[in-house]
Amino acid sequence: MIEFDRVVKYYGTHRALDGVTFTVPDGCVTVLIGPSGCGKSTSLKLVNRLLEPDDGYVRVDGRPVKSFAVEELRRGIGYVIQSAGLLPHMTVQDNIGLVPRLLGRDKTWRRTRALDLLELIGLDPHSYARKYPSQLSGGEAQRVGVARALAANPPVLLMDEPFGAVDPLNRETLQNEFISLQRKLKKTVIFVTHDLDEAVRVADRIVLMQDGLVIQEAAPEELLGHPSNAFAREFVGTDRALKRLGRFSVSDYMSQDTSRVESEDHTSVPASATLREALSRILAVPSDQIPVRDAQNRILGSISLEAIRRAGYGGAST
Amino acid sequence: MKARSSLIVVTFIVLFLVFGSFVFSVSFRATILRVLFPATRELIYLRTGLPHMLGEHLSLVLLSSVLASLAGFSLGVFVTRSCGRDFLPLVRGLSNFAQTFPPVAILALAFPVLGFGFRPTVAALFAFGILPVLNNTIEGIESVDAGLIEAAQGQGMTPSQVLLQTELPLAARVIVAGIRTSVIINIGTATIGATIGAGGLGTVIIAGLVRNNTAFVFTGAVTAAGVALATDWLFSRLEQVFFNPQDGGRSGHDSTRHSS
Ligand SMILES: Nc1ncnc2c1ncn2[C@@H]1O[C@H](COP(=O)(O)OP(=O)(O)OP(=O)(O)O)[C@@H](O)[C@H]1O
Ligand SMILES: [Mg+2]
């Protein structure tokens, strides 16, 4: 668990953080979101002590970060930044093996680990291990950045707009890969973004910030359903009810009854899709329900406009 | 491509042989000078042999350049550390100011203090050779992306690991370019050491100027130029070997990788 406790940070006379308090529970993704300059990156750097607070405490597992030897602390926390931050004079393999090397792991161990991680992040180990960062695409570099952060198997990951420099299409792929990776690894993640759709997609919890203050700390459904003030309401936008539907899975709201499905209708939705997608598809057909299919294209049941409305109601009403 | 590169190699070998013969064979030198300066009676400077002057010249340059490179590099590293950063503006200002000094002035200042001969010349060359190395070390390190350094720190590198494994490898190319400039300048500047009795290739040049003997001036100048060109070529080879283009030419070590 990571706690921010009334943290204050100045840059000269500029008060970048104005008494920030929030909690990051173990094993889930906490997204820091807010407009540019609100103090997201600053908060992140206070965790691995690239910055020191002027007041208040940052604690990891109840221990103030100040009480750790700084290099030790950092080697135990994975750090991923927007431009990937790979060292250009080292191969992909050496970049991934960096923290293990600092921790004294031998060459064979590091190589095996790098190849395993490349596999894990979906890059062919044997063609990528010896490449240099300049030979990678933006998306590949970001993947390698994630692999490097994971190399020493740290329990905590700090990610500062990790997919910010990637084009929208690739970004979504990376987000999905990250989500399934996180499902396996269950790291304690602080994820900074200013993209609300990204936050809604990856977050277990969202901390909304403005001008160095925490405005709201909540589950994504809660933030979208009940933004706590005018700023939060404006930030989540007028389509927040739709965004909120993106948090719910069709499989949880479908009816198993296959008898009502019109078989001549070609429109259907996979069970793994979100209610937002289901709604979009229903709106494109004359009927108010469509079949739900599994990955093998077998019909599992149906999803109705009514069910989607019921799921979304909590969010749409405020 | 292949034909061209072998042509270059042949040219180099020929040039090398011609230069070597010019320096080491008196009769070969006399033949060439006779063709170039048919009116001159005294073609060969007899007081000191050319190989001997070349040796003096090289030891002046080698000693002063090694010392200057070490000093410039260390000072450059120091003023880019957190403990030395306060001195950065001062050192930058001083070195920009010092670069406007002509080397002769430094020599003139050095010899009343250190006397005549080898030592004051080495001192002057040293002082003058520091500047390019210092400037390039500072610029090379300062040009490393701050975000990259922060990323390296964020992975848990200690300050000395950041220096040795991130900043220096990335700045190496610029630093080596500074050393190259420093050495090349020193090769030329060392000729004026002869005015205060340091020996070197300046000896024959000055003798030629005094006696109005262009063959002497030519002998010294051509030999110094040859040394400068050879050194420059050596540095460019070194850079090609150590900074392979694959990583944007920024790798300062491990040059054994295949280049494709
Ligand atoms: N090194 C610095 N020196 C001075 N001011 C800084 C420095 N770093 C950040 N700031 C200021 O502190 C505030 C918070 O910066 P921070 O980088 O935490 O913002 P952010 O929320 O990450 O924004 P973005 O979404 O643009 O990355 C901003 O107003 C910024 O201008
Ligand atoms: Mg930021």
XYZ file of C-alpha atoms and ligand atoms in Angstrom:
610
model
C 0.000 0.000 0.000
C 1.215 3.489 -0.825
C -0.099 6.456 1.115
C 0.139 10.150 0.425
C -0.412 12.037 3.640
C -0.929 15.815 3.338
C 1.985 16.062 0.921
C 3.201 19.522 -0.021
C 5.758 20.192 -2.752
C 7.163 23.502 -3.899
C 9.139 24.330 -7.019
C 10.746 27.558 -5.892
C 7.727 29.536 -4.795
C 5.276 27.594 -6.930
C 3.162 25.262 -4.823
C 2.873 22.217 -7.084
C 1.230 19.977 -4.456
C -0.982 21.576 -1.862
C -1.593 18.922 0.784
C -2.241 15.818 -1.295
C -3.764 12.826 0.486
C -4.741 9.563 -1.153
C -4.182 5.840 -0.825
C -3.018 3.286 -3.357
C -4.230 -0.182 -2.409
C -2.087 -3.239 -3.088
C -2.509 -5.263 -6.237
C -4.589 -2.801 -8.220
C -4.215 0.060 -10.636
C -4.694 3.551 -9.245
C -4.857 6.193 -11.928
C -3.798 9.783 -11.246
C -5.644 12.002 -13.642
C -6.156 15.717 -14.083
C -5.335 18.615 -16.373
C -1.766 19.370 -17.407
C 0.280 20.835 -14.566
C -1.963 19.598 -11.761
C 0.903 17.685 -10.125
C 0.585 14.103 -11.367
C 4.216 13.561 -12.366
C 5.358 15.412 -9.270
C 3.354 13.018 -7.093
C 4.836 10.008 -8.861
C 8.415 11.211 -8.409
C 7.819 11.605 -4.701
C 7.253 7.866 -4.443
C 10.665 6.859 -5.829
C 12.269 9.935 -4.331
C 13.310 11.613 -7.538
C 11.769 14.478 -5.561
C 11.451 15.023 -1.815
C 8.302 16.505 -0.254
C 8.463 19.837 1.546
C 5.847 18.668 4.002
C 3.788 15.575 4.721
C 4.645 11.942 4.171
C 4.742 9.383 1.418
C 4.648 5.869 2.854
C 5.146 2.491 1.238
C 3.717 -0.352 3.312
C 3.479 1.998 6.260
C 7.127 3.054 6.061
C 8.034 6.603 5.052
C 10.005 6.485 1.801
C 12.601 8.701 3.490
C 13.600 5.756 5.675
C 14.737 3.663 2.674
C 18.171 3.931 1.077
C 17.255 5.790 -2.074
C 18.827 3.433 -4.655
C 17.394 0.402 -2.889
C 13.956 1.970 -2.894
C 14.167 2.708 -6.608
C 15.401 -0.753 -7.538
C 12.316 -2.118 -5.818
C 9.926 0.114 -7.758
C 9.429 -0.221 -11.493
C 9.398 3.134 -13.285
C 7.978 3.647 -16.773
C 7.912 7.068 -18.412
C 6.327 8.518 -21.509
C 9.347 8.540 -23.799
C 10.253 5.057 -22.501
C 13.586 6.400 -21.238
C 15.558 3.495 -22.683
C 19.304 3.998 -22.717
C 20.188 4.470 -26.401
C 23.649 2.931 -26.112
C 22.388 -0.360 -24.724
C 20.590 -3.172 -26.486
C 17.002 -4.013 -25.637
C 18.289 -6.978 -23.684
C 20.722 -4.852 -21.669
C 18.065 -2.237 -21.042
C 15.695 -4.854 -19.664
C 18.489 -6.369 -17.595
C 19.515 -3.023 -16.136
C 17.937 -3.217 -12.686
C 18.826 -6.909 -12.223
C 22.407 -5.959 -13.106
C 22.363 -3.176 -10.514
C 21.115 -5.779 -8.074
C 24.041 -8.046 -8.929
C 22.314 -10.700 -11.038
C 24.641 -12.602 -13.365
C 24.633 -12.400 -17.125
C 22.884 -15.687 -17.826
C 20.085 -14.889 -15.410
C 19.621 -11.473 -16.982
C 19.543 -12.838 -20.494
C 16.982 -15.498 -19.643
C 14.887 -12.933 -17.813
C 15.049 -10.480 -20.738
C 13.965 -13.158 -23.206
C 11.095 -14.243 -20.931
C 9.919 -10.673 -20.544
C 10.093 -9.976 -24.279
C 7.901 -13.024 -24.746
C 5.529 -11.731 -22.087
C 5.139 -8.301 -23.694
C 4.617 -9.835 -27.110
C 7.892 -9.123 -28.884
C 9.802 -11.954 -30.530
C 12.713 -12.457 -28.104
C 15.287 -13.513 -30.644
C 14.773 -10.712 -33.113
C 14.391 -7.953 -30.526
C 16.918 -8.809 -27.805
C 19.890 -7.375 -29.679
C 18.220 -4.359 -31.221
C 18.956 -0.837 -30.084
C 16.210 1.522 -28.891
C 16.588 3.650 -32.042
C 15.536 0.604 -34.069
C 12.205 0.254 -32.262
C 8.849 1.832 -33.035
C 7.266 3.997 -30.351
C 4.938 1.222 -29.265
C 7.740 -1.345 -29.136
C 9.913 1.011 -27.101
C 7.078 1.491 -24.613
C 6.653 -2.275 -24.321
C 10.357 -2.625 -23.628
C 10.045 0.167 -21.061
C 7.385 -1.884 -19.295
C 9.544 -5.001 -19.515
C 12.455 -3.143 -17.966
C 10.251 -1.985 -15.100
C 9.171 -5.579 -14.493
C 12.629 -7.146 -14.753
C 13.507 -7.231 -11.067
C 9.950 -8.268 -10.248
C 9.133 -5.223 -8.113
C 5.783 -5.221 -6.284
C 5.185 -1.582 -7.220
C 5.054 0.056 -10.668
C 5.002 3.780 -11.350
C 3.852 4.622 -14.862
C 3.923 8.224 -16.063
C 1.779 8.501 -19.190
C 3.317 5.245 -20.419
C 1.274 5.191 -23.616
C 1.049 8.957 -24.103
C 3.415 9.121 -27.053
C 1.811 6.251 -28.964
C -0.784 6.701 -31.717
C -4.425 6.030 -30.687
C -4.723 2.641 -32.370
C -1.549 1.255 -30.842
C -2.411 2.873 -27.554
C -5.545 0.794 -27.267
C -3.584 -2.375 -28.018
C -1.034 -1.466 -25.378
C -3.774 -0.697 -22.871
C -5.393 -4.058 -23.447
C -2.041 -5.818 -23.163
C -1.355 -3.937 -19.964
C -4.748 -4.891 -18.536
C -4.243 -8.585 -19.205
C -0.656 -8.414 -17.939
C -1.847 -6.760 -14.738
C -4.508 -9.419 -14.316
C -1.679 -11.972 -14.180
C 0.897 -9.997 -12.202
C -1.285 -8.072 -9.726
C 1.226 -5.281 -9.150
C 0.503 -2.206 -7.109
C 0.400 0.368 -9.886
C 0.197 4.144 -9.944
C -0.672 5.091 -13.503
C -0.594 8.719 -14.612
C -2.612 9.846 -17.586
C -4.641 12.824 -18.720
C -6.767 10.697 -21.015
C -10.053 9.874 -19.292
C -10.872 7.004 -21.663
C -7.539 5.418 -20.828
C -8.173 5.921 -17.114
C -11.611 4.352 -17.342
C -10.154 1.418 -19.227
C -7.247 0.538 -16.948
C -8.182 1.883 -13.499
C -9.395 0.087 -10.421
C -9.390 3.440 -8.671
C -9.077 6.975 -9.958
C -7.595 9.947 -8.131
C -8.753 13.143 -9.829
C -6.430 16.107 -9.268
C -6.592 19.814 -9.962
C -3.987 22.482 -9.130
C -2.087 20.325 -6.652
C -5.173 19.094 -4.848
C -7.080 15.835 -4.868
C -10.642 16.561 -5.990
C -12.039 13.070 -5.847
C -10.727 9.600 -5.077
C -13.087 6.881 -6.218
C -13.718 3.807 -8.323
C -14.183 4.771 -11.990
C -17.920 3.934 -11.933
C -18.315 6.134 -8.886
C -16.363 9.046 -10.379
C -18.372 8.872 -13.601
C -21.652 8.327 -11.768
C -21.200 10.851 -9.025
C -18.561 13.479 -9.793
C -18.123 15.359 -6.540
C -18.065 18.963 -7.739
C -18.395 21.205 -10.765
C -14.787 20.680 -11.872
C -15.110 16.911 -11.637
C -18.404 17.027 -13.510
C -16.875 19.055 -16.285
C -13.752 16.897 -16.359
C -15.637 13.635 -16.820
C -17.691 15.269 -19.548
C -21.283 15.164 -20.699
C -20.858 11.657 -22.086
C -19.859 10.270 -18.721
C -22.865 7.943 -18.678
C -21.565 6.386 -21.889
C -18.027 6.191 -20.550
C -19.371 4.528 -17.450
C -20.998 1.834 -19.582
C -17.485 1.092 -20.783
C -16.761 -0.262 -17.310
C -19.410 -2.990 -17.498
C -19.080 -6.251 -19.326
C -21.830 -7.651 -21.544
C -21.417 -11.057 -19.935
C -22.623 -9.657 -16.606
C -25.805 -8.118 -17.980
C -26.920 -10.472 -20.758
C -29.883 -12.748 -20.549
C -29.206 -16.448 -21.121
C -32.480 -16.846 -22.884
C -31.663 -17.641 -26.504
C -35.277 -18.122 -27.645
C -35.913 -14.396 -28.132
C -32.937 -13.915 -30.408
C -33.873 -13.179 -33.979
C -31.633 -15.438 -35.980
C -31.870 -13.546 -39.260
C -30.284 -10.469 -37.676
C -26.563 -10.365 -38.434
C -25.660 -7.852 -35.738
C -24.296 -9.417 -32.556
C -21.876 -8.565 -29.779
C -19.145 -10.660 -28.145
C -19.715 -11.535 -24.493
C -16.349 -9.967 -23.623
C -17.393 -6.536 -24.979
C -18.494 -3.621 -22.824
C -22.034 -2.339 -22.468
C -20.904 0.769 -24.307
C -20.144 -1.282 -27.401
C -23.351 -3.259 -27.006
C -25.354 -0.031 -26.820
C -23.679 1.317 -29.911
C -24.587 -1.837 -31.828
C -28.179 -1.928 -30.612
C -28.638 1.669 -31.714
C -27.678 0.610 -35.235
C -30.461 -1.980 -35.580
C -34.235 -1.624 -35.485
C -34.765 -4.056 -32.583
C -33.886 -3.220 -28.977
C -31.828 -6.317 -28.339
C -29.051 -8.213 -30.080
C -27.520 -11.677 -29.731
C -24.420 -12.233 -27.607
C -21.802 -14.561 -29.032
C -18.720 -16.212 -27.639
C -15.314 -16.290 -29.271
C -16.348 -19.281 -31.378
C -19.339 -17.349 -32.710
C -21.859 -19.451 -30.774
C -24.906 -17.624 -29.523
C -24.920 -17.454 -25.723
C -27.976 -15.276 -25.175
C -28.927 -11.677 -25.738
C -28.422 -8.205 -24.369
C -31.243 -5.680 -24.310
C -31.491 -1.918 -24.263
C -33.462 -2.285 -21.058
C -30.608 -4.156 -19.322
C -28.111 -1.541 -20.443
C -30.371 1.248 -19.218
C -30.656 -0.446 -15.810
C -26.881 -0.830 -15.576
C -26.300 2.757 -16.581
C -29.045 4.290 -14.515
C -26.927 5.023 -11.449
C -24.579 7.070 -13.579
C -27.084 8.790 -15.785
C -29.271 10.124 -13.018
C -27.076 12.693 -11.317
C 32.209 0.366 -53.239
C 34.876 -2.269 -52.728
C 37.030 -0.904 -55.542
C 36.774 2.577 -54.092
C 37.772 1.549 -50.596
C 40.772 -0.425 -51.839
C 41.796 2.606 -53.915
C 41.677 4.651 -50.724
C 43.822 2.097 -48.911
C 46.405 2.118 -51.721
C 46.488 5.923 -51.701
C 47.062 5.900 -47.956
C 49.882 3.392 -48.210
C 51.580 5.446 -50.933
C 51.193 8.675 -48.960
C 52.506 6.959 -45.856
C 55.580 5.660 -47.699
C 56.290 9.026 -49.300
C 55.955 10.799 -45.965
C 58.140 8.229 -44.188
C 60.843 8.495 -46.817
C 60.693 12.284 -46.692
C 61.299 12.245 -42.958
C 63.794 9.419 -42.661
C 65.742 9.441 -45.917
C 67.919 12.522 -46.368
C 68.637 11.782 -50.011
C 64.926 11.329 -50.845
C 64.152 14.626 -49.095
C 66.979 16.374 -50.937
C 65.666 15.091 -54.273
C 62.167 16.389 -53.622
C 63.350 19.745 -52.293
C 65.659 20.192 -55.292
C 62.688 19.809 -57.606
C 60.573 22.241 -55.590
C 63.236 24.811 -54.800
C 65.803 24.659 -57.648
C 67.277 28.059 -56.706
C 68.024 27.139 -53.085
C 71.576 26.007 -52.369
C 71.178 24.695 -48.819
C 68.309 22.204 -48.939
C 68.923 20.105 -45.841
C 69.055 21.547 -42.328
C 72.123 19.939 -40.853
C 72.208 21.119 -37.210
C 69.484 18.654 -36.139
C 68.106 15.657 -37.996
C 64.461 15.751 -39.037
C 63.594 12.457 -37.246
C 65.043 13.905 -34.063
C 62.975 17.098 -34.366
C 59.907 15.014 -35.108
C 60.563 12.983 -31.956
C 60.848 16.147 -29.858
C 57.690 17.472 -31.432
C 55.737 14.314 -30.736
C 56.856 14.179 -27.111
C 55.848 17.840 -26.611
C 52.417 17.134 -28.074
C 51.914 13.779 -26.428
C 52.795 14.936 -22.935
C 50.854 18.190 -23.109
C 47.809 16.596 -24.762
C 47.565 13.719 -22.312
C 47.789 16.123 -19.376
C 45.398 18.612 -20.975
C 42.853 15.911 -21.814
C 42.951 14.527 -18.288
C 42.605 17.972 -16.751
C 39.909 19.218 -19.142
C 37.914 16.020 -18.787
C 38.130 15.955 -14.980
C 37.203 19.598 -14.660
C 34.325 19.139 -17.122
C 32.995 16.173 -15.161
C 33.390 18.040 -11.879
C 31.407 21.108 -12.905
C 28.542 18.958 -14.187
C 28.189 17.067 -10.838
C 25.721 18.333 -8.286
C 28.624 19.225 -5.981
C 30.435 21.227 -8.652
C 27.544 22.747 -10.547
C 27.974 26.054 -8.724
C 31.235 26.509 -10.606
C 29.788 25.781 -14.042
C 29.036 29.390 -15.100
C 32.432 30.539 -13.822
C 34.350 27.795 -15.626
C 32.357 28.291 -18.810
C 33.017 32.027 -18.757
C 36.694 31.608 -18.036
C 37.230 29.059 -20.755
C 35.415 31.174 -23.339
C 37.578 34.111 -22.318
C 40.783 32.061 -22.370
C 40.046 30.785 -25.852
C 40.462 34.301 -27.205
C 44.110 34.237 -26.029
C 46.592 33.488 -28.810
C 48.908 30.588 -27.914
C 51.938 32.812 -28.409
C 50.681 35.004 -25.584
C 50.437 32.017 -23.291
C 53.956 31.025 -24.264
C 55.147 34.567 -23.610
C 53.512 34.464 -20.204
C 54.843 30.999 -19.399
C 58.524 31.454 -20.129
C 59.356 34.203 -17.612
C 57.860 31.952 -14.925
C 59.121 28.573 -16.068
C 62.190 29.587 -18.007
C 63.283 28.409 -21.450
C 62.931 25.025 -23.070
C 60.733 21.984 -22.898
C 58.822 22.551 -19.644
C 57.318 26.009 -20.302
C 56.320 24.874 -23.778
C 54.560 21.807 -22.398
C 52.897 24.069 -19.818
C 51.668 26.486 -22.481
C 50.445 23.691 -24.753
C 48.771 22.080 -21.755
C 46.982 25.282 -20.809
C 45.867 25.818 -24.365
C 44.873 22.192 -24.938
C 42.561 22.037 -21.928
C 39.945 24.314 -23.431
C 38.512 22.198 -26.276
C 38.427 19.120 -24.044
C 36.795 21.047 -21.199
C 34.218 22.691 -23.432
C 33.302 19.475 -25.196
C 33.115 17.506 -21.951
C 30.696 20.068 -20.525
C 28.632 20.300 -23.715
C 28.629 16.535 -24.210
C 27.383 15.827 -20.716
C 24.941 18.736 -20.703
C 23.414 17.565 -23.962
C 22.360 14.209 -22.510
C 18.579 14.361 -22.241
C 17.581 15.252 -18.668
C 14.657 12.854 -18.892
C 17.039 10.036 -19.715
C 19.170 10.800 -16.699
C 16.059 10.894 -14.550
C 15.017 7.550 -16.003
C 18.441 6.116 -15.166
C 18.204 7.463 -11.624
C 14.664 6.149 -11.399
C 15.935 2.631 -12.153
C 18.148 2.897 -9.097
C 21.542 3.876 -10.511
C 23.850 5.567 -8.036
C 25.283 8.956 -9.080
C 28.537 7.334 -10.188
C 26.648 4.674 -12.158
C 24.652 7.422 -13.850
C 27.929 9.117 -14.773
C 29.778 6.010 -15.964
C 26.911 4.110 -17.549
C 24.707 6.853 -18.909
C 26.284 10.287 -19.174
C 29.803 9.401 -20.289
C 28.849 6.760 -22.876
C 26.375 9.197 -24.393
C 28.796 12.121 -24.274
C 31.834 10.087 -25.381
C 31.620 11.057 -29.023
C 31.590 14.769 -28.277
C 34.346 14.422 -25.687
C 36.584 12.505 -28.104
C 35.935 15.184 -30.719
C 37.206 17.716 -28.180
C 40.362 15.699 -27.581
C 40.865 15.429 -31.330
C 40.611 19.192 -31.755
C 42.941 19.755 -28.821
C 45.625 17.410 -30.158
C 45.451 18.773 -33.704
C 45.753 22.350 -32.467
C 48.662 21.361 -30.245
C 50.529 19.788 -33.146
C 50.461 23.131 -34.932
C 51.039 25.267 -31.873
C 54.006 23.189 -30.701
C 56.060 24.601 -33.590
C 56.312 27.941 -31.785
C 57.937 26.156 -28.832
C 61.155 26.356 -30.828
C 61.256 30.107 -30.205
C 62.007 29.412 -26.559
C 64.252 26.451 -27.221
C 61.903 23.539 -26.833
C 63.053 21.942 -30.061
C 60.542 20.199 -32.293
C 59.654 20.882 -35.894
C 59.561 24.611 -35.207
C 63.369 24.567 -35.109
C 63.774 24.105 -38.843
C 60.866 26.430 -39.635
C 62.390 29.254 -37.605
C 65.834 28.605 -39.060
C 64.246 28.877 -42.495
C 62.497 32.129 -41.626
C 65.675 33.628 -40.187
C 67.823 32.635 -43.164
C 65.107 33.248 -45.686
C 65.274 29.584 -46.719
C 61.880 28.411 -47.964
C 63.071 24.807 -48.258
C 63.617 24.719 -44.482
C 60.219 26.246 -43.746
C 58.637 23.804 -46.155
C 60.389 20.835 -44.529
C 59.100 21.708 -41.053
C 55.637 22.757 -42.163
C 55.034 19.696 -44.328
C 56.188 17.344 -41.594
C 53.948 19.023 -38.996
C 51.018 18.939 -41.418
C 51.677 15.260 -42.094
C 51.625 14.507 -38.377
C 48.385 16.469 -37.978
C 46.721 14.661 -40.889
C 47.876 11.266 -39.666
C 46.611 12.011 -36.164
C 43.288 13.228 -37.504
C 42.943 10.088 -39.578
C 43.800 7.965 -36.545
C 41.070 9.656 -34.522
C 38.511 9.175 -37.267
C 39.410 5.462 -37.420
C 39.085 5.280 -33.657
C 35.642 6.866 -33.797
C 34.543 4.477 -36.517
C 35.649 1.504 -34.472
C 34.239 2.603 -31.147
C 31.094 4.438 -32.138
C 29.253 2.131 -34.452
C 26.337 3.654 -36.309
C 23.738 1.140 -35.111
C 22.894 2.971 -31.927
C 23.131 6.372 -33.515
C 26.888 6.182 -33.023
C 26.612 6.739 -29.324
C 28.051 3.532 -27.970
C 31.282 4.137 -26.151
C 32.136 0.515 -25.499
C 31.687 -3.043 -26.679
C 32.444 -2.526 -30.312
C 32.411 -6.232 -31.077
C 28.793 -6.222 -32.181
C 28.047 -7.178 -35.739
C 27.293 -4.187 -37.889
C 24.649 -4.689 -40.519
N 11.373 21.153 -12.333
C 10.376 22.045 -12.182
N 10.642 23.329 -11.866
C 9.654 24.238 -11.708
N 8.352 23.954 -11.826
C 8.010 22.699 -12.131
C 9.004 21.671 -12.325
N 8.371 20.518 -12.612
C 7.062 20.802 -12.602
N 6.838 22.105 -12.312
C 5.513 22.756 -12.182
O 4.777 22.067 -11.203
C 3.451 21.851 -11.619
C 3.134 20.371 -11.604
O 3.944 19.722 -12.567
P 3.774 18.192 -12.948
O 4.893 17.843 -13.861
O 3.615 17.393 -11.725
O 2.405 18.237 -13.744
P 1.617 17.041 -14.432
O 0.322 16.920 -13.713
O 2.444 15.848 -14.518
O 1.320 17.658 -15.857
P 1.374 16.975 -17.317
O 0.066 16.306 -17.527
O 1.528 18.133 -18.227
O 2.530 16.039 -17.337
C 3.319 22.498 -12.983
O 2.718 23.762 -12.800
C 4.732 22.631 -13.464
O 4.862 23.784 -14.249
Mg 3.473 14.859 -16.161
